[in-house]
PDB file of C-alpha atoms in Angstrom:
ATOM      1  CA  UNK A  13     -33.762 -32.221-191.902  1.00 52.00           C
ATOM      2  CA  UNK A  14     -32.971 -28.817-191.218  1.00 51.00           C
ATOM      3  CA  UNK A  15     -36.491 -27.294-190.914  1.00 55.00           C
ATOM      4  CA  UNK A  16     -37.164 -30.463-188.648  1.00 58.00           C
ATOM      5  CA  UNK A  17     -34.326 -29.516-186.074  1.00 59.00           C
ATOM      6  CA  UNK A  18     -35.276 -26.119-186.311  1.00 57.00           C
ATOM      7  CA  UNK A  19     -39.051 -26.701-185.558  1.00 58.00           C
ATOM      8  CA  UNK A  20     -38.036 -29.050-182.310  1.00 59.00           C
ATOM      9  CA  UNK A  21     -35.785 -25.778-181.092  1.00 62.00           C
ATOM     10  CA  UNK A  22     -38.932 -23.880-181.423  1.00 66.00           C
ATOM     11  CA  UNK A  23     -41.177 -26.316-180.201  1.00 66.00           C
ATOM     12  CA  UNK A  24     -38.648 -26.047-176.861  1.00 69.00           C
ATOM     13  CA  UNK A  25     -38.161 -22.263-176.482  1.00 66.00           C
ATOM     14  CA  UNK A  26     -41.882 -22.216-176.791  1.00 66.00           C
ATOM     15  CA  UNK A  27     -42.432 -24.355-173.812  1.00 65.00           C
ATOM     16  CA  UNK A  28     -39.872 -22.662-172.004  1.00 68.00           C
ATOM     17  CA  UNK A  29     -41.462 -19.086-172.484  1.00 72.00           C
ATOM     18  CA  UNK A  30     -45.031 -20.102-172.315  1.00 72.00           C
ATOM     19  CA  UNK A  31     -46.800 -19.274-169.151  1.00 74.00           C
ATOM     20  CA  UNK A  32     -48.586 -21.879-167.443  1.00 70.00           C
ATOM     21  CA  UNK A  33     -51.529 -21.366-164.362  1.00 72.00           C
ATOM     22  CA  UNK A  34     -52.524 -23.495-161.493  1.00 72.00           C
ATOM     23  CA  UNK A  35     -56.154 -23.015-161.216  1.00 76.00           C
ATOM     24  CA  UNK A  36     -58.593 -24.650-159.172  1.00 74.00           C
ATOM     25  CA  UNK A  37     -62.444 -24.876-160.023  1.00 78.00           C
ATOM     26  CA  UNK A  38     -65.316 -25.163-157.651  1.00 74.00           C
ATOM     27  CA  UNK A  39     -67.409 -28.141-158.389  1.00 75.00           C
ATOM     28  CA  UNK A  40     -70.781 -26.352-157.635  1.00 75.00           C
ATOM     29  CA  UNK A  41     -70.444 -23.185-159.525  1.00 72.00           C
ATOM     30  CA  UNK A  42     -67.857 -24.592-161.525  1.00 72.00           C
ATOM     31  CA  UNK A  43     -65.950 -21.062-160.858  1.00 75.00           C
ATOM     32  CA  UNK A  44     -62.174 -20.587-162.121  1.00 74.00           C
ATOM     33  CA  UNK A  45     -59.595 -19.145-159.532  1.00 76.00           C
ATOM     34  CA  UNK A  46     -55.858 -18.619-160.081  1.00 73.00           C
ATOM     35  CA  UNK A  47     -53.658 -20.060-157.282  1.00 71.00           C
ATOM     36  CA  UNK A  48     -49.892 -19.095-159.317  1.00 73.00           C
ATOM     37  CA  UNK A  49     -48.667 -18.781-162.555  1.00 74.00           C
ATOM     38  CA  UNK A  50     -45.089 -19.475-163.989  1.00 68.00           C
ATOM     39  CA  UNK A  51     -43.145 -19.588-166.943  1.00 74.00           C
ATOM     40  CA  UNK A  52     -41.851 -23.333-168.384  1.00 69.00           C
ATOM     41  CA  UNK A  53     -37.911 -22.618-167.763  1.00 75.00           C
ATOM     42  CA  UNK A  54     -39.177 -21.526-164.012  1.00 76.00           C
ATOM     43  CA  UNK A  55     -40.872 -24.826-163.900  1.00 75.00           C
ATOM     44  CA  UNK A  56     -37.406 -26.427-165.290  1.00 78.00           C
ATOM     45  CA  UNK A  57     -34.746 -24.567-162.576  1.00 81.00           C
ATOM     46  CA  UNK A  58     -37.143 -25.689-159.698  1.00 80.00           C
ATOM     47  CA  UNK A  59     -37.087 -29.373-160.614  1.00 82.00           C
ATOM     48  CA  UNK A  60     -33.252 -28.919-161.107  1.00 85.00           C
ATOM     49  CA  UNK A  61     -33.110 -27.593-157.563  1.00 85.00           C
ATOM     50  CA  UNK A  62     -35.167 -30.134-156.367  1.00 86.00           C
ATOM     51  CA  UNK A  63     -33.116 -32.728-157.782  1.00 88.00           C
ATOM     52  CA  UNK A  64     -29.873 -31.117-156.038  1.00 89.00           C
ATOM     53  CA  UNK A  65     -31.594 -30.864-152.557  1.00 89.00           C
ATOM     54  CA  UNK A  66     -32.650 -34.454-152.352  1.00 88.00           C
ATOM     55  CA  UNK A  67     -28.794 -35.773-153.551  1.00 87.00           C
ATOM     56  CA  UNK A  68     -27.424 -33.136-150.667  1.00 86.00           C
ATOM     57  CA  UNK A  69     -29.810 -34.258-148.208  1.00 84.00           C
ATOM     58  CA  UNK A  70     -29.037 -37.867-149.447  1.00 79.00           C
ATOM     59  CA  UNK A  71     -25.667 -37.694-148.856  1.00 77.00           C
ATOM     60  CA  UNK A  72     -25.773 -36.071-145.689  1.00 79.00           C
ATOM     61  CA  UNK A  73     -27.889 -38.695-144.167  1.00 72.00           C
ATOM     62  CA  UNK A  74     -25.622 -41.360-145.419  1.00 69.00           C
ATOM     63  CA  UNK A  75     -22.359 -39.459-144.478  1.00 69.00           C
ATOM     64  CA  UNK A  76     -23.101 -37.808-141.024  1.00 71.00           C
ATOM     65  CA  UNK A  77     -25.969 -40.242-139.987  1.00 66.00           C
ATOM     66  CA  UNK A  78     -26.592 -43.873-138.201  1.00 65.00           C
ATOM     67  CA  UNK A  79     -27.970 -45.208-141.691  1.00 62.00           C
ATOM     68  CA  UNK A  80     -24.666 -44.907-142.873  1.00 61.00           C
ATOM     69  CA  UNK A  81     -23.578 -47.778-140.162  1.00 61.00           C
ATOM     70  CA  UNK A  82     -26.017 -50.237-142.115  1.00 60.00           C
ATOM     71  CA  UNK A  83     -24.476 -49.888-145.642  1.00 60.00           C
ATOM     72  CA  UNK A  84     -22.367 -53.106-146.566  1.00 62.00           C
ATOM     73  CA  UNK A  85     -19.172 -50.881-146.952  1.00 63.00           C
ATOM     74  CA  UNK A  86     -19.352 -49.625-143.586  1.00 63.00           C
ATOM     75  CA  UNK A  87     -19.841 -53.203-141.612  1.00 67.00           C
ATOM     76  CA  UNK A  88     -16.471 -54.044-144.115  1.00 71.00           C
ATOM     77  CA  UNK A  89     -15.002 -51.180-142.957  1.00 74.00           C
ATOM     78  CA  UNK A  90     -15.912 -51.449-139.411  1.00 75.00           C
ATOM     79  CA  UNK A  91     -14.174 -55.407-139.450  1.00 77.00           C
ATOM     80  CA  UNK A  92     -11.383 -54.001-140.513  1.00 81.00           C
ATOM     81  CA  UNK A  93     -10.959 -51.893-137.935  1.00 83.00           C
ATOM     82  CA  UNK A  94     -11.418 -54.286-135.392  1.00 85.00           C
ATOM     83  CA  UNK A  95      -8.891 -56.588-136.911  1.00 83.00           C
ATOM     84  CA  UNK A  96      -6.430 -53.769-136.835  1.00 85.00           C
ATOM     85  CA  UNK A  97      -6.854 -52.910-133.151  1.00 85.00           C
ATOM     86  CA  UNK A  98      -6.913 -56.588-131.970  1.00 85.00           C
ATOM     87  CA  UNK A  99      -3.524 -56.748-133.548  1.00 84.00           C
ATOM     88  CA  UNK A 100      -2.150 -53.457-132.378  1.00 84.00           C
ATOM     89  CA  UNK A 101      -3.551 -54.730-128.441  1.00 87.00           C
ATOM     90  CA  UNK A 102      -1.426 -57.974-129.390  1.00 82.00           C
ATOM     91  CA  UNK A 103       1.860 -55.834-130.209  1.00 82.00           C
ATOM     92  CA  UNK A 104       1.084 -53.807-127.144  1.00 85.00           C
ATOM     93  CA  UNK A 105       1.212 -56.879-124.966  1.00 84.00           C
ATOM     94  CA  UNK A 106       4.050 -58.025-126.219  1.00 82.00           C
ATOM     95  CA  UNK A 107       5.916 -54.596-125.606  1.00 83.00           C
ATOM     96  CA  UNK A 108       4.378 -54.486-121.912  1.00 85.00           C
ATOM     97  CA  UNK A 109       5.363 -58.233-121.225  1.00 83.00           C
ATOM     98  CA  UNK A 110       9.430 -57.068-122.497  1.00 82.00           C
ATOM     99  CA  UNK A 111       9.476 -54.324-120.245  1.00 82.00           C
ATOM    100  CA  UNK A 112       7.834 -56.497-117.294  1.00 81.00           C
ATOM    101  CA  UNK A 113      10.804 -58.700-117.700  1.00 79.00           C
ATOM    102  CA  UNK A 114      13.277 -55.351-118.096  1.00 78.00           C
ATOM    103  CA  UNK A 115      11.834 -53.814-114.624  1.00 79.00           C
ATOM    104  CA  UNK A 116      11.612 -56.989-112.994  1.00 78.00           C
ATOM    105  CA  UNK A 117      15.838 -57.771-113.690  1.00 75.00           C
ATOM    106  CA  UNK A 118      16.267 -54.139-112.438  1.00 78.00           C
ATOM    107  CA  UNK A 119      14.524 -55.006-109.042  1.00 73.00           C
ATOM    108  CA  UNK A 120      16.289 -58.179-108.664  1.00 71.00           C
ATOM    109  CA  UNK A 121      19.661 -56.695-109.362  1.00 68.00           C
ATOM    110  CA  UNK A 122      19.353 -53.416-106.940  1.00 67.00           C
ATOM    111  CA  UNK A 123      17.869 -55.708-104.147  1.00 65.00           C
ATOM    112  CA  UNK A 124      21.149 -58.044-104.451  1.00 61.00           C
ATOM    113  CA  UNK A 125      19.726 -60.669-106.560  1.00 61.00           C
ATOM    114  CA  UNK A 126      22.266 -62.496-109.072  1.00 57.00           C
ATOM    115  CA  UNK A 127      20.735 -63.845-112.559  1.00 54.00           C
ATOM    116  CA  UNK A 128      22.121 -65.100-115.476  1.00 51.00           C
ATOM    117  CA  UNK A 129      19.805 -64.065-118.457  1.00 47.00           C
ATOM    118  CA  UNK A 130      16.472 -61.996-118.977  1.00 45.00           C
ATOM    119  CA  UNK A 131      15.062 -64.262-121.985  1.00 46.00           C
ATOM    120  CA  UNK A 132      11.459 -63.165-122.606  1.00 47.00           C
ATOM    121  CA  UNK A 133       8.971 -66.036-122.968  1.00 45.00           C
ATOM    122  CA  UNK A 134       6.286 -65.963-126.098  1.00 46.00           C
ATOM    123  CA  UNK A 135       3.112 -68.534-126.237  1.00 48.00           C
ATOM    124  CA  UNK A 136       4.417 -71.738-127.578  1.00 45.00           C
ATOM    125  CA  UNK A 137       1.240 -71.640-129.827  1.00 49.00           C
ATOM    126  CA  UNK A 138       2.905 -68.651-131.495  1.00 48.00           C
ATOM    127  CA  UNK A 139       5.591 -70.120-133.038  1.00 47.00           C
ATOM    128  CA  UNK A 140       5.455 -72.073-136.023  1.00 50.00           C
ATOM    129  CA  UNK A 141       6.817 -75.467-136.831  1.00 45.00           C
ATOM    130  CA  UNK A 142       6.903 -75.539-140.568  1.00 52.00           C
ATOM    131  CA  UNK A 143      10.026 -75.711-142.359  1.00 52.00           C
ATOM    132  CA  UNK A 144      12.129 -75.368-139.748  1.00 49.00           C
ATOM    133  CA  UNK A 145      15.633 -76.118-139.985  1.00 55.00           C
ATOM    134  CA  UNK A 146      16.981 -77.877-137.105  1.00 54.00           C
ATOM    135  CA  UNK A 147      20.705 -78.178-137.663  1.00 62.00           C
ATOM    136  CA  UNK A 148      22.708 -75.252-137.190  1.00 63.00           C
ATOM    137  CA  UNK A 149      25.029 -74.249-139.769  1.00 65.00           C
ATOM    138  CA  UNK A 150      29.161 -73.728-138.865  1.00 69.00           C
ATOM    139  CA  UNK A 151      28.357 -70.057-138.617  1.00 68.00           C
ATOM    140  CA  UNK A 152      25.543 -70.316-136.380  1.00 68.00           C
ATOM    141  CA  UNK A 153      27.123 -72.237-133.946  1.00 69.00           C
ATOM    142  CA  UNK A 154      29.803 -70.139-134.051  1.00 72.00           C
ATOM    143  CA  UNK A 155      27.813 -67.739-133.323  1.00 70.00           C
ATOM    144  CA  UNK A 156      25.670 -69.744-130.543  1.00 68.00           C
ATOM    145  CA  UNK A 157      29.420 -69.763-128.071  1.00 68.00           C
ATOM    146  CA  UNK A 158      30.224 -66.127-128.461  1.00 66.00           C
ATOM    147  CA  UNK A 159      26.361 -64.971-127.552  1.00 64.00           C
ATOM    148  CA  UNK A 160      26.875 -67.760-124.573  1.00 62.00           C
ATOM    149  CA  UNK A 161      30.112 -66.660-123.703  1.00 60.00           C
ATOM    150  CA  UNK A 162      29.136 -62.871-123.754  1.00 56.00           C
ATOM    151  CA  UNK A 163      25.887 -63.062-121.579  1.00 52.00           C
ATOM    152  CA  UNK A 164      24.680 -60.247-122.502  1.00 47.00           C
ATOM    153  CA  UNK A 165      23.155 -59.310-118.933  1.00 48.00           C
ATOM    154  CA  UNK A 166      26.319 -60.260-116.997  1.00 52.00           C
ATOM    155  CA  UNK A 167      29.604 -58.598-116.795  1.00 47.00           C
ATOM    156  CA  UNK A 168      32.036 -60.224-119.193  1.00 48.00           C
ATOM    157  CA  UNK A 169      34.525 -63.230-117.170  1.00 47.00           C
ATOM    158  CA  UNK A 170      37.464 -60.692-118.374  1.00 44.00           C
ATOM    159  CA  UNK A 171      35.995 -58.445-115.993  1.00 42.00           C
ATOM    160  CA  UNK A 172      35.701 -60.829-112.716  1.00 42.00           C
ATOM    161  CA  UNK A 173      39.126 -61.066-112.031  1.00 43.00           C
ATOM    162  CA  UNK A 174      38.924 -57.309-110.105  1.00 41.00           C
ATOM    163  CA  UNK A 175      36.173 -58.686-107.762  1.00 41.00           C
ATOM    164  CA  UNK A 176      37.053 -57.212-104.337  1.00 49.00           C
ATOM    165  CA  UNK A 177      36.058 -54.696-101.568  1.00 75.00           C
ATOM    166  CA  UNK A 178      35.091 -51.460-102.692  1.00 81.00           C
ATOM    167  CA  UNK A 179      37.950 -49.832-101.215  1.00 82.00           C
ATOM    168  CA  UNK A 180      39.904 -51.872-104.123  1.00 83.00           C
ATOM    169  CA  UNK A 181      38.106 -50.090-107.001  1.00 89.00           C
ATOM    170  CA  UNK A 182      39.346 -46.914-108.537  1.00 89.00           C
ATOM    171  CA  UNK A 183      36.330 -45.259-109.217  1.00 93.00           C
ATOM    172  CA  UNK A 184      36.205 -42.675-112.070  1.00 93.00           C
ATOM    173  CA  UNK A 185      34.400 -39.251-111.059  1.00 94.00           C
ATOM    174  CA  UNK A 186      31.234 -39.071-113.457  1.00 95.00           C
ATOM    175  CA  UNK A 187      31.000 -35.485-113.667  1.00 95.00           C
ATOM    176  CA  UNK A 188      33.185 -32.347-112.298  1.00 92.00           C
ATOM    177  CA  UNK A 189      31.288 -30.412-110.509  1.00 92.00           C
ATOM    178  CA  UNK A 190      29.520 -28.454-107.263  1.00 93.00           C
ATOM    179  CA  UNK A 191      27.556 -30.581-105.062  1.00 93.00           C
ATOM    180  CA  UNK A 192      24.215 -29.490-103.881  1.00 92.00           C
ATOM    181  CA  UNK A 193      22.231 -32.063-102.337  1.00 92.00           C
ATOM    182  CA  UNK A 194      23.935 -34.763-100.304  1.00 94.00           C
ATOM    183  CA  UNK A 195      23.547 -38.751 -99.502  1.00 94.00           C
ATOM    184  CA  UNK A 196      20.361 -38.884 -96.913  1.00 92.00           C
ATOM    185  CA  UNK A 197      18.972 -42.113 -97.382  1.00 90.00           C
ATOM    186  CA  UNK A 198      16.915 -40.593 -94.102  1.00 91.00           C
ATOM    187  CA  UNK A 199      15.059 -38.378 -96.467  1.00 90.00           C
ATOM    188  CA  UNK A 200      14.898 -40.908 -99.566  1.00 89.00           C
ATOM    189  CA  UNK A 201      17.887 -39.588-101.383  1.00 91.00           C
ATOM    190  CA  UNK A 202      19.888 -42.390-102.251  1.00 93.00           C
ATOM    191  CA  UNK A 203      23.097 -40.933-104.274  1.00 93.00           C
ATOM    192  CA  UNK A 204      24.127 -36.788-104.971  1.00 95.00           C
ATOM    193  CA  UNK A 205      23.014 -34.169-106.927  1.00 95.00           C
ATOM    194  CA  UNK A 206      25.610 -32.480-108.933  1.00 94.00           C
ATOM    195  CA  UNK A 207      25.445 -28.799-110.369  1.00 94.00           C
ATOM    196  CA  UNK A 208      27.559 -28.692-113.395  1.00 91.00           C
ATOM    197  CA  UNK A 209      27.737 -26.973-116.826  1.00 87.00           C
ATOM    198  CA  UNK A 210      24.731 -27.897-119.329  1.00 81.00           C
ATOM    199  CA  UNK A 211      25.569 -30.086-122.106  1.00 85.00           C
ATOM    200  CA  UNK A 212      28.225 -31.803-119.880  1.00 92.00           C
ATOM    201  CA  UNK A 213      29.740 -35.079-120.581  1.00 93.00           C
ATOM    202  CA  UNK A 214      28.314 -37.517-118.268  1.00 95.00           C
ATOM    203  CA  UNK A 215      30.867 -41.008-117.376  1.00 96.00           C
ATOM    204  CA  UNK A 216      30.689 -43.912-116.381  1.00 96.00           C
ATOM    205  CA  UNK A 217      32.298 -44.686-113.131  1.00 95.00           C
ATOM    206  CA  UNK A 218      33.568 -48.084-113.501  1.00 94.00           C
ATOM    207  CA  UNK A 219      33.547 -51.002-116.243  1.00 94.00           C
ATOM    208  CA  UNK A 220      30.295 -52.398-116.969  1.00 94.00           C
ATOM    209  CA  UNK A 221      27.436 -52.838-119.054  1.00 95.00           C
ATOM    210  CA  UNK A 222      24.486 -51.420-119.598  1.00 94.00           C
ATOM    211  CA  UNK A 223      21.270 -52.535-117.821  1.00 93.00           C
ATOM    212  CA  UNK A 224      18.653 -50.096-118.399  1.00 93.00           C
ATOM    213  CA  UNK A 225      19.085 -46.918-120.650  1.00 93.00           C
ATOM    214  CA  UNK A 226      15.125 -45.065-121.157  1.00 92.00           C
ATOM    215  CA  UNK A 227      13.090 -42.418-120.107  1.00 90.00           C
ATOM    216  CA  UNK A 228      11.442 -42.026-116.983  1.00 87.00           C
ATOM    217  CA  UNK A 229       9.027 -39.392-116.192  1.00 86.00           C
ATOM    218  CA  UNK A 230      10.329 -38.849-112.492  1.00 85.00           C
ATOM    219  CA  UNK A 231      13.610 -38.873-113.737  1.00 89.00           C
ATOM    220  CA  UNK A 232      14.059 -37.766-117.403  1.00 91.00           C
ATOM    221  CA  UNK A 233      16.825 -39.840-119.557  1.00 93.00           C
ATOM    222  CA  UNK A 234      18.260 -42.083-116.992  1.00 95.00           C
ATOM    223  CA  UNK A 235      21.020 -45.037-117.695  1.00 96.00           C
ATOM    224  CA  UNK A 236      21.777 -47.774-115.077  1.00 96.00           C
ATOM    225  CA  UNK A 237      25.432 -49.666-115.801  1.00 95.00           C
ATOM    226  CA  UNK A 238      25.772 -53.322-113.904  1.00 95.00           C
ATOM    227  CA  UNK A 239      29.378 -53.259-112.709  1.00 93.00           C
ATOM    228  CA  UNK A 240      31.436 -56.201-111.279  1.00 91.00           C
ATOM    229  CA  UNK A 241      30.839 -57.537-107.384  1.00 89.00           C
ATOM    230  CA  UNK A 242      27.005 -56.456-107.562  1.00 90.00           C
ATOM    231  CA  UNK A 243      27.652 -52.723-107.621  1.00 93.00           C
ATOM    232  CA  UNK A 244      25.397 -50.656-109.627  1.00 94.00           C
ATOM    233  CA  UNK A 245      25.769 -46.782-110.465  1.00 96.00           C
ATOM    234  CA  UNK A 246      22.382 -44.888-112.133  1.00 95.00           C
ATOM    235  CA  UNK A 247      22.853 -41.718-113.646  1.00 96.00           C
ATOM    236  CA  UNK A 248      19.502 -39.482-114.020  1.00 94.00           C
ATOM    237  CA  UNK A 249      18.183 -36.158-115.477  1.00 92.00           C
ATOM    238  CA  UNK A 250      20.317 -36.901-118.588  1.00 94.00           C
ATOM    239  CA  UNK A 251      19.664 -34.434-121.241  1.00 92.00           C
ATOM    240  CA  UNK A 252      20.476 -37.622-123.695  1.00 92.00           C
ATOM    241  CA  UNK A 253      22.404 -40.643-123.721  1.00 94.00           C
ATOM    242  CA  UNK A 254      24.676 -42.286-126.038  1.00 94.00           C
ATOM    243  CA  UNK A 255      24.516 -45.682-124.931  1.00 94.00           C
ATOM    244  CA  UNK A 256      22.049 -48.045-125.275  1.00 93.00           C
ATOM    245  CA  UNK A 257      21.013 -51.099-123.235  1.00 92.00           C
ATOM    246  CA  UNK A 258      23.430 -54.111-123.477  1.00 92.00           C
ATOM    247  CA  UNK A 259      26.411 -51.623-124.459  1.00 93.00           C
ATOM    248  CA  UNK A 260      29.774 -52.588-122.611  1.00 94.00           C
ATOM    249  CA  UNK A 261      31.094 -49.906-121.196  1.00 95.00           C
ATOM    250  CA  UNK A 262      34.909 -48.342-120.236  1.00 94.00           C
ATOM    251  CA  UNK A 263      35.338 -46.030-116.418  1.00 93.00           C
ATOM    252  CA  UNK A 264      35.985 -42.946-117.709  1.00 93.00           C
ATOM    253  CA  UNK A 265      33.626 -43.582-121.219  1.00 95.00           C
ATOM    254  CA  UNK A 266      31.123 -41.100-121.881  1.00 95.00           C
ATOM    255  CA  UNK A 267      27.668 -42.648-121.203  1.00 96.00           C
ATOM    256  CA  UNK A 268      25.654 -39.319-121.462  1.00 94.00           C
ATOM    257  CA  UNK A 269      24.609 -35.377-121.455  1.00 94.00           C
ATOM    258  CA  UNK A 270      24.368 -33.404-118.447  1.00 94.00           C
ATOM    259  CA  UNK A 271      20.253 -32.030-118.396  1.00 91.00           C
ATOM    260  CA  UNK A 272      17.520 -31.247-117.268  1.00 90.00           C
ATOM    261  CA  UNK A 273      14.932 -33.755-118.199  1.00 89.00           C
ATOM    262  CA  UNK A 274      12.244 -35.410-115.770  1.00 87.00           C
ATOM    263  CA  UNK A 275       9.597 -33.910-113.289  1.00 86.00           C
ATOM    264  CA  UNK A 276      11.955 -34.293-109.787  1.00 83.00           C
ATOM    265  CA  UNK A 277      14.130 -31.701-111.305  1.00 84.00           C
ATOM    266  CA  UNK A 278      14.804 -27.915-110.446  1.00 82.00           C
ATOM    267  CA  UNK A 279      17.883 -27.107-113.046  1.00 85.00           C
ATOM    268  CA  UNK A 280      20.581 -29.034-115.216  1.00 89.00           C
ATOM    269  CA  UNK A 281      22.482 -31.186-112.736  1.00 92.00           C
ATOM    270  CA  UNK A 282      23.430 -34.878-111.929  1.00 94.00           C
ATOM    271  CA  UNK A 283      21.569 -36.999-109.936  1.00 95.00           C
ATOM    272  CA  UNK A 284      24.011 -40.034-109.462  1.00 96.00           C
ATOM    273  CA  UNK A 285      23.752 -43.137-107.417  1.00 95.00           C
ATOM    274  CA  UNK A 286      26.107 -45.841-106.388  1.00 95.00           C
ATOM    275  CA  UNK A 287      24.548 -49.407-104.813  1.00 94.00           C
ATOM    276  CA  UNK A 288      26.068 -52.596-103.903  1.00 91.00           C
ATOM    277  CA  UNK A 289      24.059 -56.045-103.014  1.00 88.00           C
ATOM    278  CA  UNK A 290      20.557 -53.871-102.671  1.00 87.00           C
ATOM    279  CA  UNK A 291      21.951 -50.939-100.504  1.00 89.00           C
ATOM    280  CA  UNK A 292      22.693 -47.414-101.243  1.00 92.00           C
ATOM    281  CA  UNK A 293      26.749 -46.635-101.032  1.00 92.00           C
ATOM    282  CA  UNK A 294      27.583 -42.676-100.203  1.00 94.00           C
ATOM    283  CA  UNK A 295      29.669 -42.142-103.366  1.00 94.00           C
ATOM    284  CA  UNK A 296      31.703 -39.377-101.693  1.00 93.00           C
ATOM    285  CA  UNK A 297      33.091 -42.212 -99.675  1.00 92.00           C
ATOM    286  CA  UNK A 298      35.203 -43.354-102.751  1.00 92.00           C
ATOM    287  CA  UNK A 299      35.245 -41.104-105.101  1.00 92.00           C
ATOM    288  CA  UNK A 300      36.626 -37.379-104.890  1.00 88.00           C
ATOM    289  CA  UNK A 301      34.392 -34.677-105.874  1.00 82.00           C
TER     290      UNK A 301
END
């Protein structure tokens, strides 16, 4: 067994060492000529290399090419995909529809408007129908008066009993400070620009809630509170807030940061407004700065 194994080793090192020619012979004269000569391991590394240039090349055509888009994997893959962005377009709907209805209660209430409720509105075909439970527990209905009761987009019946002119409020100064730009609703500024220290404590001016609290890109961090007798007061430029849409809020409460934030902006200040029924109020009239 031994002498076998060592005569197929030999058998391969010979091959590997012996020299083998590519000749070619003319038919006519039948005249030998030598076109190259190598060795049988030179013979071995080129087929090797061979072998790794066509898997490269393979791969690279089926990576970085068009044929790749006809492999079964890829058409998987590329359903998949389109599943996943025809549901993400779905959820983007849905979040542009919300903020339709958000905007649109804004207009309404600055031009005047009174409503009781912004309730956004799904496809019925949506919903489903199975197993539903249609009698409310104790809790629930519970539950059921006190959201009805609340209305979350109104000011709260405790509030309504201070409904009068505006020279009957006692409005609470939202931020101490210089004032640098005046009312002008001339020029399209509706409210005042006030200069104050950065990182002041913004407040809210009266009792309210709070109707819209986001960013704008005009206006940075901006919060609008819905106060009693259709008066509304915006705050802009916020460097943050720290309330959030819905939030009841105290006069006097702290609603937000003095900043910088938004585009319409030349340094930290307050750019606050005051409205009543759809039209711009000069707040130096009844508050003093």
């Amino acid at each position: 067994m031994w002498n076998s194994q060592k005569k197929n080793n030999s058998w391969i090192v010979k091959h590997l060492t012996n020299t083998f020619s590519v000749i070619s012979i003319n038919r006519s004269s039948l005249e030998e000529r030598k076109i190259t000569e190598f060795k049988g391991y030179q013979l071995l590394a080129l087929a090797a290399y061979s072998s790794l240039l066509i898997l490269i090349v393979s791969f690279c055509l089926i990576a970085y090419s068009p044929i790749k888009s006809i492999l079964p994997q890829a058409e998987l893959d590329k359903k998949k995909k389109i599943i996943e962005l025809m549901i993400h377009i779905d959820s983007l709907e849905r979040d542009l529809f919300i903020k339709a209805q958000y905007v649109n209660a804004i207009t309404r209430i600055i031009n005047g408007d009174i409503i009781d409720s912004v309730i956004p509105v799904f496809n019925k075909e949506s919903i489903v129908y199975e197993d539903l439970t249609l009698s409310p527990s104790k809790a629930d209905s519970t539950l059921r008066k006190e959201v009805a009761d609340a209305d979350l987009y109104n000011i709260p019946s405790s509030y309504k009993d201070n409904i009068g002119q505006l020279e009957d409020f006692v409005f609470y100064r939202p931020v101490d400070g210089l004032i640098t730009s005046l009312f002008n609703p001339q020029e399209q500024h509706f409210g005042l620009d006030i200069v104050t220290e950065t990182n002041a404590s913004v407040k809210s001016c009266l009792d309210g809630v709070v109707l819209f609290a986001d960013w704008s890109s005009s206006k940075g961090n901006v919060i609008i509170i819905q106060h009693v007798d259709n008066i509304v007061s915006a705050y802009m430029h916020n460097a943050l807030l720290v309330k959030e849409t819905n939030d009841l809020v105290k006069a006097g409460e702290v609603i937000g940061v003095v900043g910088n934030s938004g585009e319409l902006t030349s340094g930290p200040h307050l750019h606050f407004e005051l409205w009543q029924n759809g039209t711009p109020i000069n707040p130096e009239d009844y508050i003093d700065f």
